[in-house]
Coordinates of C-alpha atoms in Angstrom, one line a residue:
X1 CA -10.7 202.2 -2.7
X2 CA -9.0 202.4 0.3
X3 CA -9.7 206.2 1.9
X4 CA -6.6 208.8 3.3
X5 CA -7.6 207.7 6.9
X6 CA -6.9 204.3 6.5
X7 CA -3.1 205.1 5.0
X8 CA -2.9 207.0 8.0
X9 CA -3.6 205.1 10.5
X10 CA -0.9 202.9 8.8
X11 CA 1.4 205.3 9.2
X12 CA 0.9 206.2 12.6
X13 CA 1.1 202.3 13.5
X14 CA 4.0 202.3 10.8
X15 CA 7.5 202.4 11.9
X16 CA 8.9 205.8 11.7
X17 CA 12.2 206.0 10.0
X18 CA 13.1 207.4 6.8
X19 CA 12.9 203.5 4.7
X20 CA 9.9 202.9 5.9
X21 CA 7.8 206.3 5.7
X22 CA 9.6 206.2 2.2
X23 CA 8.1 202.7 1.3
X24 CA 4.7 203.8 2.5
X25 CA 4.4 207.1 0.8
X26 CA 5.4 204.9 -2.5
X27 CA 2.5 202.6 -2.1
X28 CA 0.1 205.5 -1.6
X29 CA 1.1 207.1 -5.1
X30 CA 1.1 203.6 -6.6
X31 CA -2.3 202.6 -5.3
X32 CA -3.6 206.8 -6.2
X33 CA -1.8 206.0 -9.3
X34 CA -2.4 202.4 -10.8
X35 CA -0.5 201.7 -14.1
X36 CA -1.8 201.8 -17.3
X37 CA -2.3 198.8 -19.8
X38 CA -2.2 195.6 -19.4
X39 CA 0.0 194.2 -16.2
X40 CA 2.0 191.3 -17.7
X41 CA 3.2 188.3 -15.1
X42 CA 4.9 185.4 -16.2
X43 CA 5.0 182.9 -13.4
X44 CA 6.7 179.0 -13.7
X45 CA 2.8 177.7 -14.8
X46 CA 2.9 180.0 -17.5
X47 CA 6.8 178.9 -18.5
X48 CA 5.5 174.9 -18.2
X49 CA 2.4 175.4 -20.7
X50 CA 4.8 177.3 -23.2
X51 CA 7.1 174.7 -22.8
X52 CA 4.4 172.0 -23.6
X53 CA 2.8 174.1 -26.6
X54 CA 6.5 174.1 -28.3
X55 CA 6.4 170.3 -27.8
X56 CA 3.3 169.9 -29.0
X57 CA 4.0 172.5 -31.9
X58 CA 7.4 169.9 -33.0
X59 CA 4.5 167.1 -33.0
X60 CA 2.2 169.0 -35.3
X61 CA 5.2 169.3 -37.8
X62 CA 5.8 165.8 -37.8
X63 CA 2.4 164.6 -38.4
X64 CA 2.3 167.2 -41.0
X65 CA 5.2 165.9 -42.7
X66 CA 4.0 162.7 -42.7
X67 CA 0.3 163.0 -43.8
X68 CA 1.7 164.7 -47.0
X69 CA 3.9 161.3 -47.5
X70 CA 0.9 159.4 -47.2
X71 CA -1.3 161.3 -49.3
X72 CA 1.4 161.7 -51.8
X73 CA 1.5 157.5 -51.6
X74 CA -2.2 157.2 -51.4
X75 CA -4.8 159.6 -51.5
X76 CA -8.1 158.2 -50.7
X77 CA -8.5 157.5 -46.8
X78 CA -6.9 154.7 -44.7
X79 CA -7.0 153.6 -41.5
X80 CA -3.0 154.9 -41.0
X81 CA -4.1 158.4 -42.9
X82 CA -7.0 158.8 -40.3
X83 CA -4.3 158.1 -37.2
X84 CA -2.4 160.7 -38.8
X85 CA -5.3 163.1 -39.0
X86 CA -6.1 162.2 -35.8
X87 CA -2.4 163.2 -33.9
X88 CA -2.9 166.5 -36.2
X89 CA -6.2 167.3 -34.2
X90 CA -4.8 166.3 -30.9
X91 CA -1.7 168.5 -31.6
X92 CA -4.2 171.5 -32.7
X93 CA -6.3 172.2 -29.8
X94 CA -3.4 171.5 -27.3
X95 CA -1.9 174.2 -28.8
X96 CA -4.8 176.6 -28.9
X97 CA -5.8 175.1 -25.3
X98 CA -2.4 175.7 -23.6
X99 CA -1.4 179.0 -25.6
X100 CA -4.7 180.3 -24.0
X101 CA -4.3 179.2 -20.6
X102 CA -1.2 181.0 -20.6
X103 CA -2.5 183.9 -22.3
X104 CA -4.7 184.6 -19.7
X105 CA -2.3 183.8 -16.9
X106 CA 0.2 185.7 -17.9
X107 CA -2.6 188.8 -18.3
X108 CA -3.8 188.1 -14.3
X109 CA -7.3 187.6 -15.5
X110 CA -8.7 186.0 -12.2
X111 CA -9.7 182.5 -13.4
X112 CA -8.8 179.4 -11.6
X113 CA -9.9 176.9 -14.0
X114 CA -12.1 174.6 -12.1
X115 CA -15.6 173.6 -11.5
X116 CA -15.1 175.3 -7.8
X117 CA -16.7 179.0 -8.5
X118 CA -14.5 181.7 -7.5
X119 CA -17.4 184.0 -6.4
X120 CA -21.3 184.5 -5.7
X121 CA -23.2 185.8 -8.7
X122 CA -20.2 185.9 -11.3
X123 CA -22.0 184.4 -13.9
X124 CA -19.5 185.5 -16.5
X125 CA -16.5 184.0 -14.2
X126 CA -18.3 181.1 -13.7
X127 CA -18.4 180.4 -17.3
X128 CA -14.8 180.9 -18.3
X129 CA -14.1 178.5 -15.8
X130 CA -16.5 175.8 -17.0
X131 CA -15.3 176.6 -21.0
X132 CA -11.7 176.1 -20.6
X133 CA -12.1 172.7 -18.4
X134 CA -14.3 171.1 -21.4
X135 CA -11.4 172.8 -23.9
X136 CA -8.6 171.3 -22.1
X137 CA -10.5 168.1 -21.7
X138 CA -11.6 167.6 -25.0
X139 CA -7.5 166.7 -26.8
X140 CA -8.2 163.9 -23.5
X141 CA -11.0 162.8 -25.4
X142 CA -9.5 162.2 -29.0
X143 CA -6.0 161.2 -27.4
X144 CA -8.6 158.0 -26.5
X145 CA -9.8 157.6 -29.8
X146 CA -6.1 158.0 -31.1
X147 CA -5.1 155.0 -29.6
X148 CA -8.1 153.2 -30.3
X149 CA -7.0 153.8 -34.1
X150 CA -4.1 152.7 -33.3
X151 CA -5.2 149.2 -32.6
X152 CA -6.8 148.9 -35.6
X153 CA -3.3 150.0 -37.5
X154 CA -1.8 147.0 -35.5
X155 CA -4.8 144.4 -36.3
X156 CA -4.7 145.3 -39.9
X157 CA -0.7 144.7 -39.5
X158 CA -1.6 141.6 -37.2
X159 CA -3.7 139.7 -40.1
X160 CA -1.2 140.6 -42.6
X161 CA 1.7 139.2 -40.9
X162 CA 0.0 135.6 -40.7
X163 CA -1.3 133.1 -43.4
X164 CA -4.6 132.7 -42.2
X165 CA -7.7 131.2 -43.9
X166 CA -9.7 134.5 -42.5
X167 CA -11.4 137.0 -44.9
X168 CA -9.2 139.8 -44.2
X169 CA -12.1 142.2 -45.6
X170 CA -14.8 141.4 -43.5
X171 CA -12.2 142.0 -40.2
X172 CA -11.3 145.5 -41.5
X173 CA -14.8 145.9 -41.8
X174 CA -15.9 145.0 -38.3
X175 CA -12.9 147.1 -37.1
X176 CA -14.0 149.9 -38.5
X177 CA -17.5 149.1 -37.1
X178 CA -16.8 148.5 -33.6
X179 CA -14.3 152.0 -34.1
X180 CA -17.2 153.7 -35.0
X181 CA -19.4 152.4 -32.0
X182 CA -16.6 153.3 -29.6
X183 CA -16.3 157.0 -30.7
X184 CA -20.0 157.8 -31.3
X185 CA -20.4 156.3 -26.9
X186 CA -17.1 158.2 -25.8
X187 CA -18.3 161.4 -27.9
X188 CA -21.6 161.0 -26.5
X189 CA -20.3 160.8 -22.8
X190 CA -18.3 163.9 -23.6
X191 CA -21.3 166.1 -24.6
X192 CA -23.1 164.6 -21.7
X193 CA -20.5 165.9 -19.3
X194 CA -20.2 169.4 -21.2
X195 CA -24.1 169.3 -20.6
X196 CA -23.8 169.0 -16.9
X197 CA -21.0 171.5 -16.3
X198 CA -22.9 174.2 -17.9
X199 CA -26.1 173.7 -16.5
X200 CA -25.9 171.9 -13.1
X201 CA -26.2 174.3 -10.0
X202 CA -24.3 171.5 -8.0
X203 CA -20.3 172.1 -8.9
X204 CA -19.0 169.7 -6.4
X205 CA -21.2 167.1 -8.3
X206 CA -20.3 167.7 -11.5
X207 CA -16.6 167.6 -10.7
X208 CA -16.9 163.8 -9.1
X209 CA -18.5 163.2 -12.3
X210 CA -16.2 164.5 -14.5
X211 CA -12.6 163.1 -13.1
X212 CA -14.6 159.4 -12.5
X213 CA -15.6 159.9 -16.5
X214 CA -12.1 161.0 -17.3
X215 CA -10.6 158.3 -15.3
X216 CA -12.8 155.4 -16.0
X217 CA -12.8 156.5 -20.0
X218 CA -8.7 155.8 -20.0
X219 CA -8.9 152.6 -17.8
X220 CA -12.1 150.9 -20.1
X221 CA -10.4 151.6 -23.3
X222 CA -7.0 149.7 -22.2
X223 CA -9.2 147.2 -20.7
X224 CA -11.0 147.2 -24.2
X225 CA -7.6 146.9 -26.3
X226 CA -5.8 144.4 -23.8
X227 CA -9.1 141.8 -24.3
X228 CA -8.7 142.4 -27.9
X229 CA -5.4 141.7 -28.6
X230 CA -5.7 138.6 -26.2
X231 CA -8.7 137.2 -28.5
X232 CA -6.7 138.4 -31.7
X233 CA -3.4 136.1 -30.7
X234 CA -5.6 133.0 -29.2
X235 CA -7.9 133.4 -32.9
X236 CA -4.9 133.0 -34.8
X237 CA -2.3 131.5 -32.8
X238 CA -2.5 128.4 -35.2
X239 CA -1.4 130.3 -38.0
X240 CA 2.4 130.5 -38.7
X241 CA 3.5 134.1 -39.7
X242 CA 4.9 135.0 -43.1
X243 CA 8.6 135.4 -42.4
X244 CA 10.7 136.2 -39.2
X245 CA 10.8 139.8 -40.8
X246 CA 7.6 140.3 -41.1
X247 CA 6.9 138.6 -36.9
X248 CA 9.8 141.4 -35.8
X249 CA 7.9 144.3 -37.9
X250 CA 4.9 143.3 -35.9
X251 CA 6.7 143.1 -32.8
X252 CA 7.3 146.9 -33.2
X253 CA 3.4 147.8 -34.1
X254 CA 3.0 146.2 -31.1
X255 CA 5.5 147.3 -28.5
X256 CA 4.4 151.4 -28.9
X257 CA 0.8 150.0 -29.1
X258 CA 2.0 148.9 -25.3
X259 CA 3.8 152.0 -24.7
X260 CA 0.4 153.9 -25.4
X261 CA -1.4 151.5 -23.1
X262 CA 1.0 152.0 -20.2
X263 CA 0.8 156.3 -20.6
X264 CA -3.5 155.9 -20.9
X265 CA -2.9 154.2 -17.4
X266 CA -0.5 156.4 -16.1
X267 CA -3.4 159.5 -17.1
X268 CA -5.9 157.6 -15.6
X269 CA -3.9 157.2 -12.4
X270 CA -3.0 160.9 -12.4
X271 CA -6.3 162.1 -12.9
X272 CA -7.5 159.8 -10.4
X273 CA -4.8 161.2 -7.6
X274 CA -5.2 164.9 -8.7
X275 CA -9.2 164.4 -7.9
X276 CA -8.7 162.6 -4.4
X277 CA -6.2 165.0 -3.4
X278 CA -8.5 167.8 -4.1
X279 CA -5.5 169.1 -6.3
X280 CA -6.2 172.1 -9.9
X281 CA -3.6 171.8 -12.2
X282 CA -4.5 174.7 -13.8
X283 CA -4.8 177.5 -11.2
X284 CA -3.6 181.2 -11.5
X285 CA -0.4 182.6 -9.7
X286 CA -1.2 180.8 -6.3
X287 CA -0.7 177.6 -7.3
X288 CA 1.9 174.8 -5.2
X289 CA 5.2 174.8 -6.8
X290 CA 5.1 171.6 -8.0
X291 CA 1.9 171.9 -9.6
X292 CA 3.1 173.0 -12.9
X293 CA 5.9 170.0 -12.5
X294 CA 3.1 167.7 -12.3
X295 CA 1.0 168.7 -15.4
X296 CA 4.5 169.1 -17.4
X297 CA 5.3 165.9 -17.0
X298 CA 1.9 164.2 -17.7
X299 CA 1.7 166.1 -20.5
X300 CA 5.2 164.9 -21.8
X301 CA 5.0 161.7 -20.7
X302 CA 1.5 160.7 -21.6
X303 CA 0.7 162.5 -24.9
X304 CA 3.5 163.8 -26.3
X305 CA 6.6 160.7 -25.6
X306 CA 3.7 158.3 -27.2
X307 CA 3.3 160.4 -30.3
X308 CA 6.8 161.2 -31.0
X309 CA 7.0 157.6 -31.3
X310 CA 4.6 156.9 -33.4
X311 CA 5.4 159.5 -35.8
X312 CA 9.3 158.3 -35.7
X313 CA 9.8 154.6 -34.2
X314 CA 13.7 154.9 -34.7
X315 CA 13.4 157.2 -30.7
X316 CA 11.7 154.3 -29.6
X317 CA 14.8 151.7 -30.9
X318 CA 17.3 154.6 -29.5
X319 CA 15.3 154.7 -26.1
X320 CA 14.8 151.1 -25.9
X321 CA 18.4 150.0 -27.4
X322 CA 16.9 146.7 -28.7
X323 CA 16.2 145.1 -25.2
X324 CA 12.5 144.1 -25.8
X325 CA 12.7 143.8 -29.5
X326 CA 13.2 141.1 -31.9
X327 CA 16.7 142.1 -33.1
X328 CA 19.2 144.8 -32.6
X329 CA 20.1 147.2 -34.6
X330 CA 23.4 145.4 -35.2
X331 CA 21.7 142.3 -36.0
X332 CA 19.5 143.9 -38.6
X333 CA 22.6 145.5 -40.2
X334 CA 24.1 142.1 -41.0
X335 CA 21.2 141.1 -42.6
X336 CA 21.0 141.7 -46.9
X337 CA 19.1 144.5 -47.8
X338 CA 16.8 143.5 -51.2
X339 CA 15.3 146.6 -53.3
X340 CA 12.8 144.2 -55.3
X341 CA 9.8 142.5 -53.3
X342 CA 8.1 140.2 -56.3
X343 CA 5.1 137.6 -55.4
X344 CA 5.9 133.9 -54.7
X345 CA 6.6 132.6 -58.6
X346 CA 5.1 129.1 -58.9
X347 CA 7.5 126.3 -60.9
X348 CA 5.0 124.7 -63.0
X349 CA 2.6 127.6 -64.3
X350 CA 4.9 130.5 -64.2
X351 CA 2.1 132.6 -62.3
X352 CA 2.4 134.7 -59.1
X353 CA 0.4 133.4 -56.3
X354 CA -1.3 135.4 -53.9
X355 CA -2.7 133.3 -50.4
X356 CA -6.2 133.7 -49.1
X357 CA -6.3 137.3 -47.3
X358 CA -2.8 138.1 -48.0
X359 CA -2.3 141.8 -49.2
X360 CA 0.4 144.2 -49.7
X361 CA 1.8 143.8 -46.8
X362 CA 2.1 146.9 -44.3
X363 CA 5.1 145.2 -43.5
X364 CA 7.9 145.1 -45.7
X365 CA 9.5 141.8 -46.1
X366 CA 12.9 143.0 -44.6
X367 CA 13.5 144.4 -41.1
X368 CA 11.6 147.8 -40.7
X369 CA 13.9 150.4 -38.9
X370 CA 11.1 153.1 -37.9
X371 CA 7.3 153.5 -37.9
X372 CA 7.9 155.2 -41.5
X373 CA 7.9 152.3 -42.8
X374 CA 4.7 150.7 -41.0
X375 CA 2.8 153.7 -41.8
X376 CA 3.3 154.5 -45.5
X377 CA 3.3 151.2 -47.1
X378 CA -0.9 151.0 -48.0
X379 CA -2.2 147.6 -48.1
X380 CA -4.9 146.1 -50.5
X381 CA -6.4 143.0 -49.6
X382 CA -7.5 140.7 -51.8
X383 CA -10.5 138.6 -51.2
X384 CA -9.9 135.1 -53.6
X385 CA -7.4 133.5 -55.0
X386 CA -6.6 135.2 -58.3
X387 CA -3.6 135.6 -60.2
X388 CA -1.7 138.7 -61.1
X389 CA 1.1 139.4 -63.4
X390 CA 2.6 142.1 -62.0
X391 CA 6.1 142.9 -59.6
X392 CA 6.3 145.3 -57.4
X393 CA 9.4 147.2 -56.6
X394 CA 10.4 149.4 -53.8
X395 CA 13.3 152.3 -53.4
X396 CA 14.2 154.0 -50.4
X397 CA 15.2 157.9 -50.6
X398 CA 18.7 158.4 -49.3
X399 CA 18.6 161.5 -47.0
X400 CA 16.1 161.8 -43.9
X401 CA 13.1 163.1 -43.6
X402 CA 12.7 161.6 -47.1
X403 CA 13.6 158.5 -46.0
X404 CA 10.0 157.1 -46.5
X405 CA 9.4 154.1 -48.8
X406 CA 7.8 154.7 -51.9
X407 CA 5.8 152.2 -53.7
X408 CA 6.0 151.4 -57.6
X409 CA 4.1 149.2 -59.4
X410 CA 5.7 148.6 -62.5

């Protein structure tokens, strides 16, 4: 604490009139006096990480609201369940990530949340800084596997929008594999980092490490994806697809799979120019201006645009306005709308015919108007060429939210 000598001196080197011996005798009761509680400062960081916790909080409702569709449709575990699950987790520990951050900002606890220590021998300082990087990195992490999953929702929608001679089994089975293989390396790289941070002495060091992993992580799995669906289309491009409807449904899948490859980039690129530039997003009151700007709009644009759309593929249509997709919205009004979807009836034997890997199709054989209906229709595949006698029949709700398809096998 500052002693009587020092306020002082101040005022004898103060100018003397009446304001300012008045201001100065005010900050020598304030500092003799400091405030009780807790002083509360709410700064434009703190206003931008509320703002992107109420986003993320909308896309927790949806994901909610349409996990209990699909359990209410299907309840064992699918691929499209698990992307659900997977947005839910993502949305989660945003939340909890960002509400703390701001928490803690707003309360002037003196944390800049970096790997750069803020002072010798503050062990405890030290390690609040190193836990909330590998908190707000982790939802990176499973963002990653998110759209991972999401290419296996469009394969599966890929091989059931062609006739193809391929055992549709054994591909969802590989999927799956190479799925697992993927998260058990980038899960592993994660604890590997979280390993370093924590117990290397060299913070400039671990901090390269860390935004190359982040980076490189976001460019390899777009890399990954992009030689995959280029193998996918070449494999099959022999095979003739189903129906025009079913080739326009897959055009959607496929167009916010893109839209979630172009945001991993733009992260990747962001992460890359916030490391060269030597710039913290998350720093206390000091930070630039346009800082918080910056991590708003990566947030918004990278994470939370791509899983509004996924959750509701009629924004996309809006946003879009049927430029890069198979048919407008006009178009797809003119077309007849049919409530019963039976099997192909053959003339001679009277049976229903089901081709070689064909299942229940994920897409509906009409136009589908928003990812509703490419996420709660749950396919079955079917691995020889048996014959069922059975229709199937499907009725669409008339008021949205419950606007989802509902299957009945009669």
């Amino acid at each position: 604490m500052e002693s009587y000598d020092s306020w002082d001196e101040e005022k004898t080197n103060y100018n003397r009139t009446p304001l300012a011996l008045l201001l100065l005798h005010s900050r020598k009761l304030d500092h003799d006096n400091p405030p009780d509680g807790l002083t509360v400062t709410i700064d434009m960081m703190t206003v931008a990480l509320v703002a992107s916790a109420v986003l993320y909080m909308i896309c927790f409702r949806l994901a909610r609201h349409k996990l209990k569709v699909l359990h209410e449709l299907q309840p064992q575990m699918t691929t499209k369940k698990l992307l659900i699950l997977s947005v839910l987790l993502v949305s989660v520990l945003r939340i909890m990530t960002i509400l703390g951050v701001a928490a803690m900002n707003m309360a002037n606890v003196r944390a800049h949340y970096s790997l750069q220590p803020t002072g010798r021998g503050d062990k405890t300082q030290d390690f609040y800084d190193e836990a909330m990087t590998v908190l707000f990195d982790l939802p990176n992490c499973i963002v990653v596997s998110t759209y991972v999953l999401l290419t296996l929702v469009w394969a599966e929608c890929f091989l059931e929008a062609r006739f193809h001679t391929e055992n549709s089994v054994y591909w969802k089975q590989r999927l799956l594999i190479l799925f697992m293989i993927f998260n058990t390396l980038l899960y592993a790289t994660q604890l590997i980092l979280y390993a370093c941070i924590f117990f290397s002495a060299s913070h400039s060091l671990v901090r390269a490490i860390l935004y190359a992993a982040i980076t490189g992580i976001s460019f390899v799995a777009v890399l990954l994806v992009l030689c995959f669906y280029v193998y996918l289309n070449i494999r099959f491009s022999g095979f003739p697809y189903r129906s025009e409807e079913q080739k326009a449904s897959l055009a959607r899948v496929s167009s916010v799979m893109t839209l979630w490859s172009f945001t991993r980039v733009i992260w990747g690129v962001a992460t890359l120019l916030v490391y060269v530039d030597n710039v913290e997003l998350l720093q206390d009151t000091d930070t630039p201006l346009w800082s918080f700007v910056v991590l708003f709009v990566v947030f918004f644009v990278c994470e939370i645009v791509p899983i509004v759309i996924l959750l509701d593929y009629s924004y996309y249509m809006h946003i879009l306005r049927g430029r890069f997709l198979p048919e407008t919205a006009a178009e797809s009004s003119q077309q007849p709308q049919h409530d019963d979807i039976t099997p192909q009836h053959h003339p001679t034997n009277g049976t229903h015919h089901h081709h070689h890997g064909e299942a229940d199709s994920l897409l509906l054989q009409r136009p589908l108007q928003t990812m509703d209906h490419l996420l709660l229709t749950s396919p079955h595949s079917i691995t020889n060429n048996t014959t069922t006698n059975h229709s199937r029949r499907v009725r669409f709700l008339d008021a949205p939210p419950e606007e989802d398809p509902i299957l009945e096998t009669t």
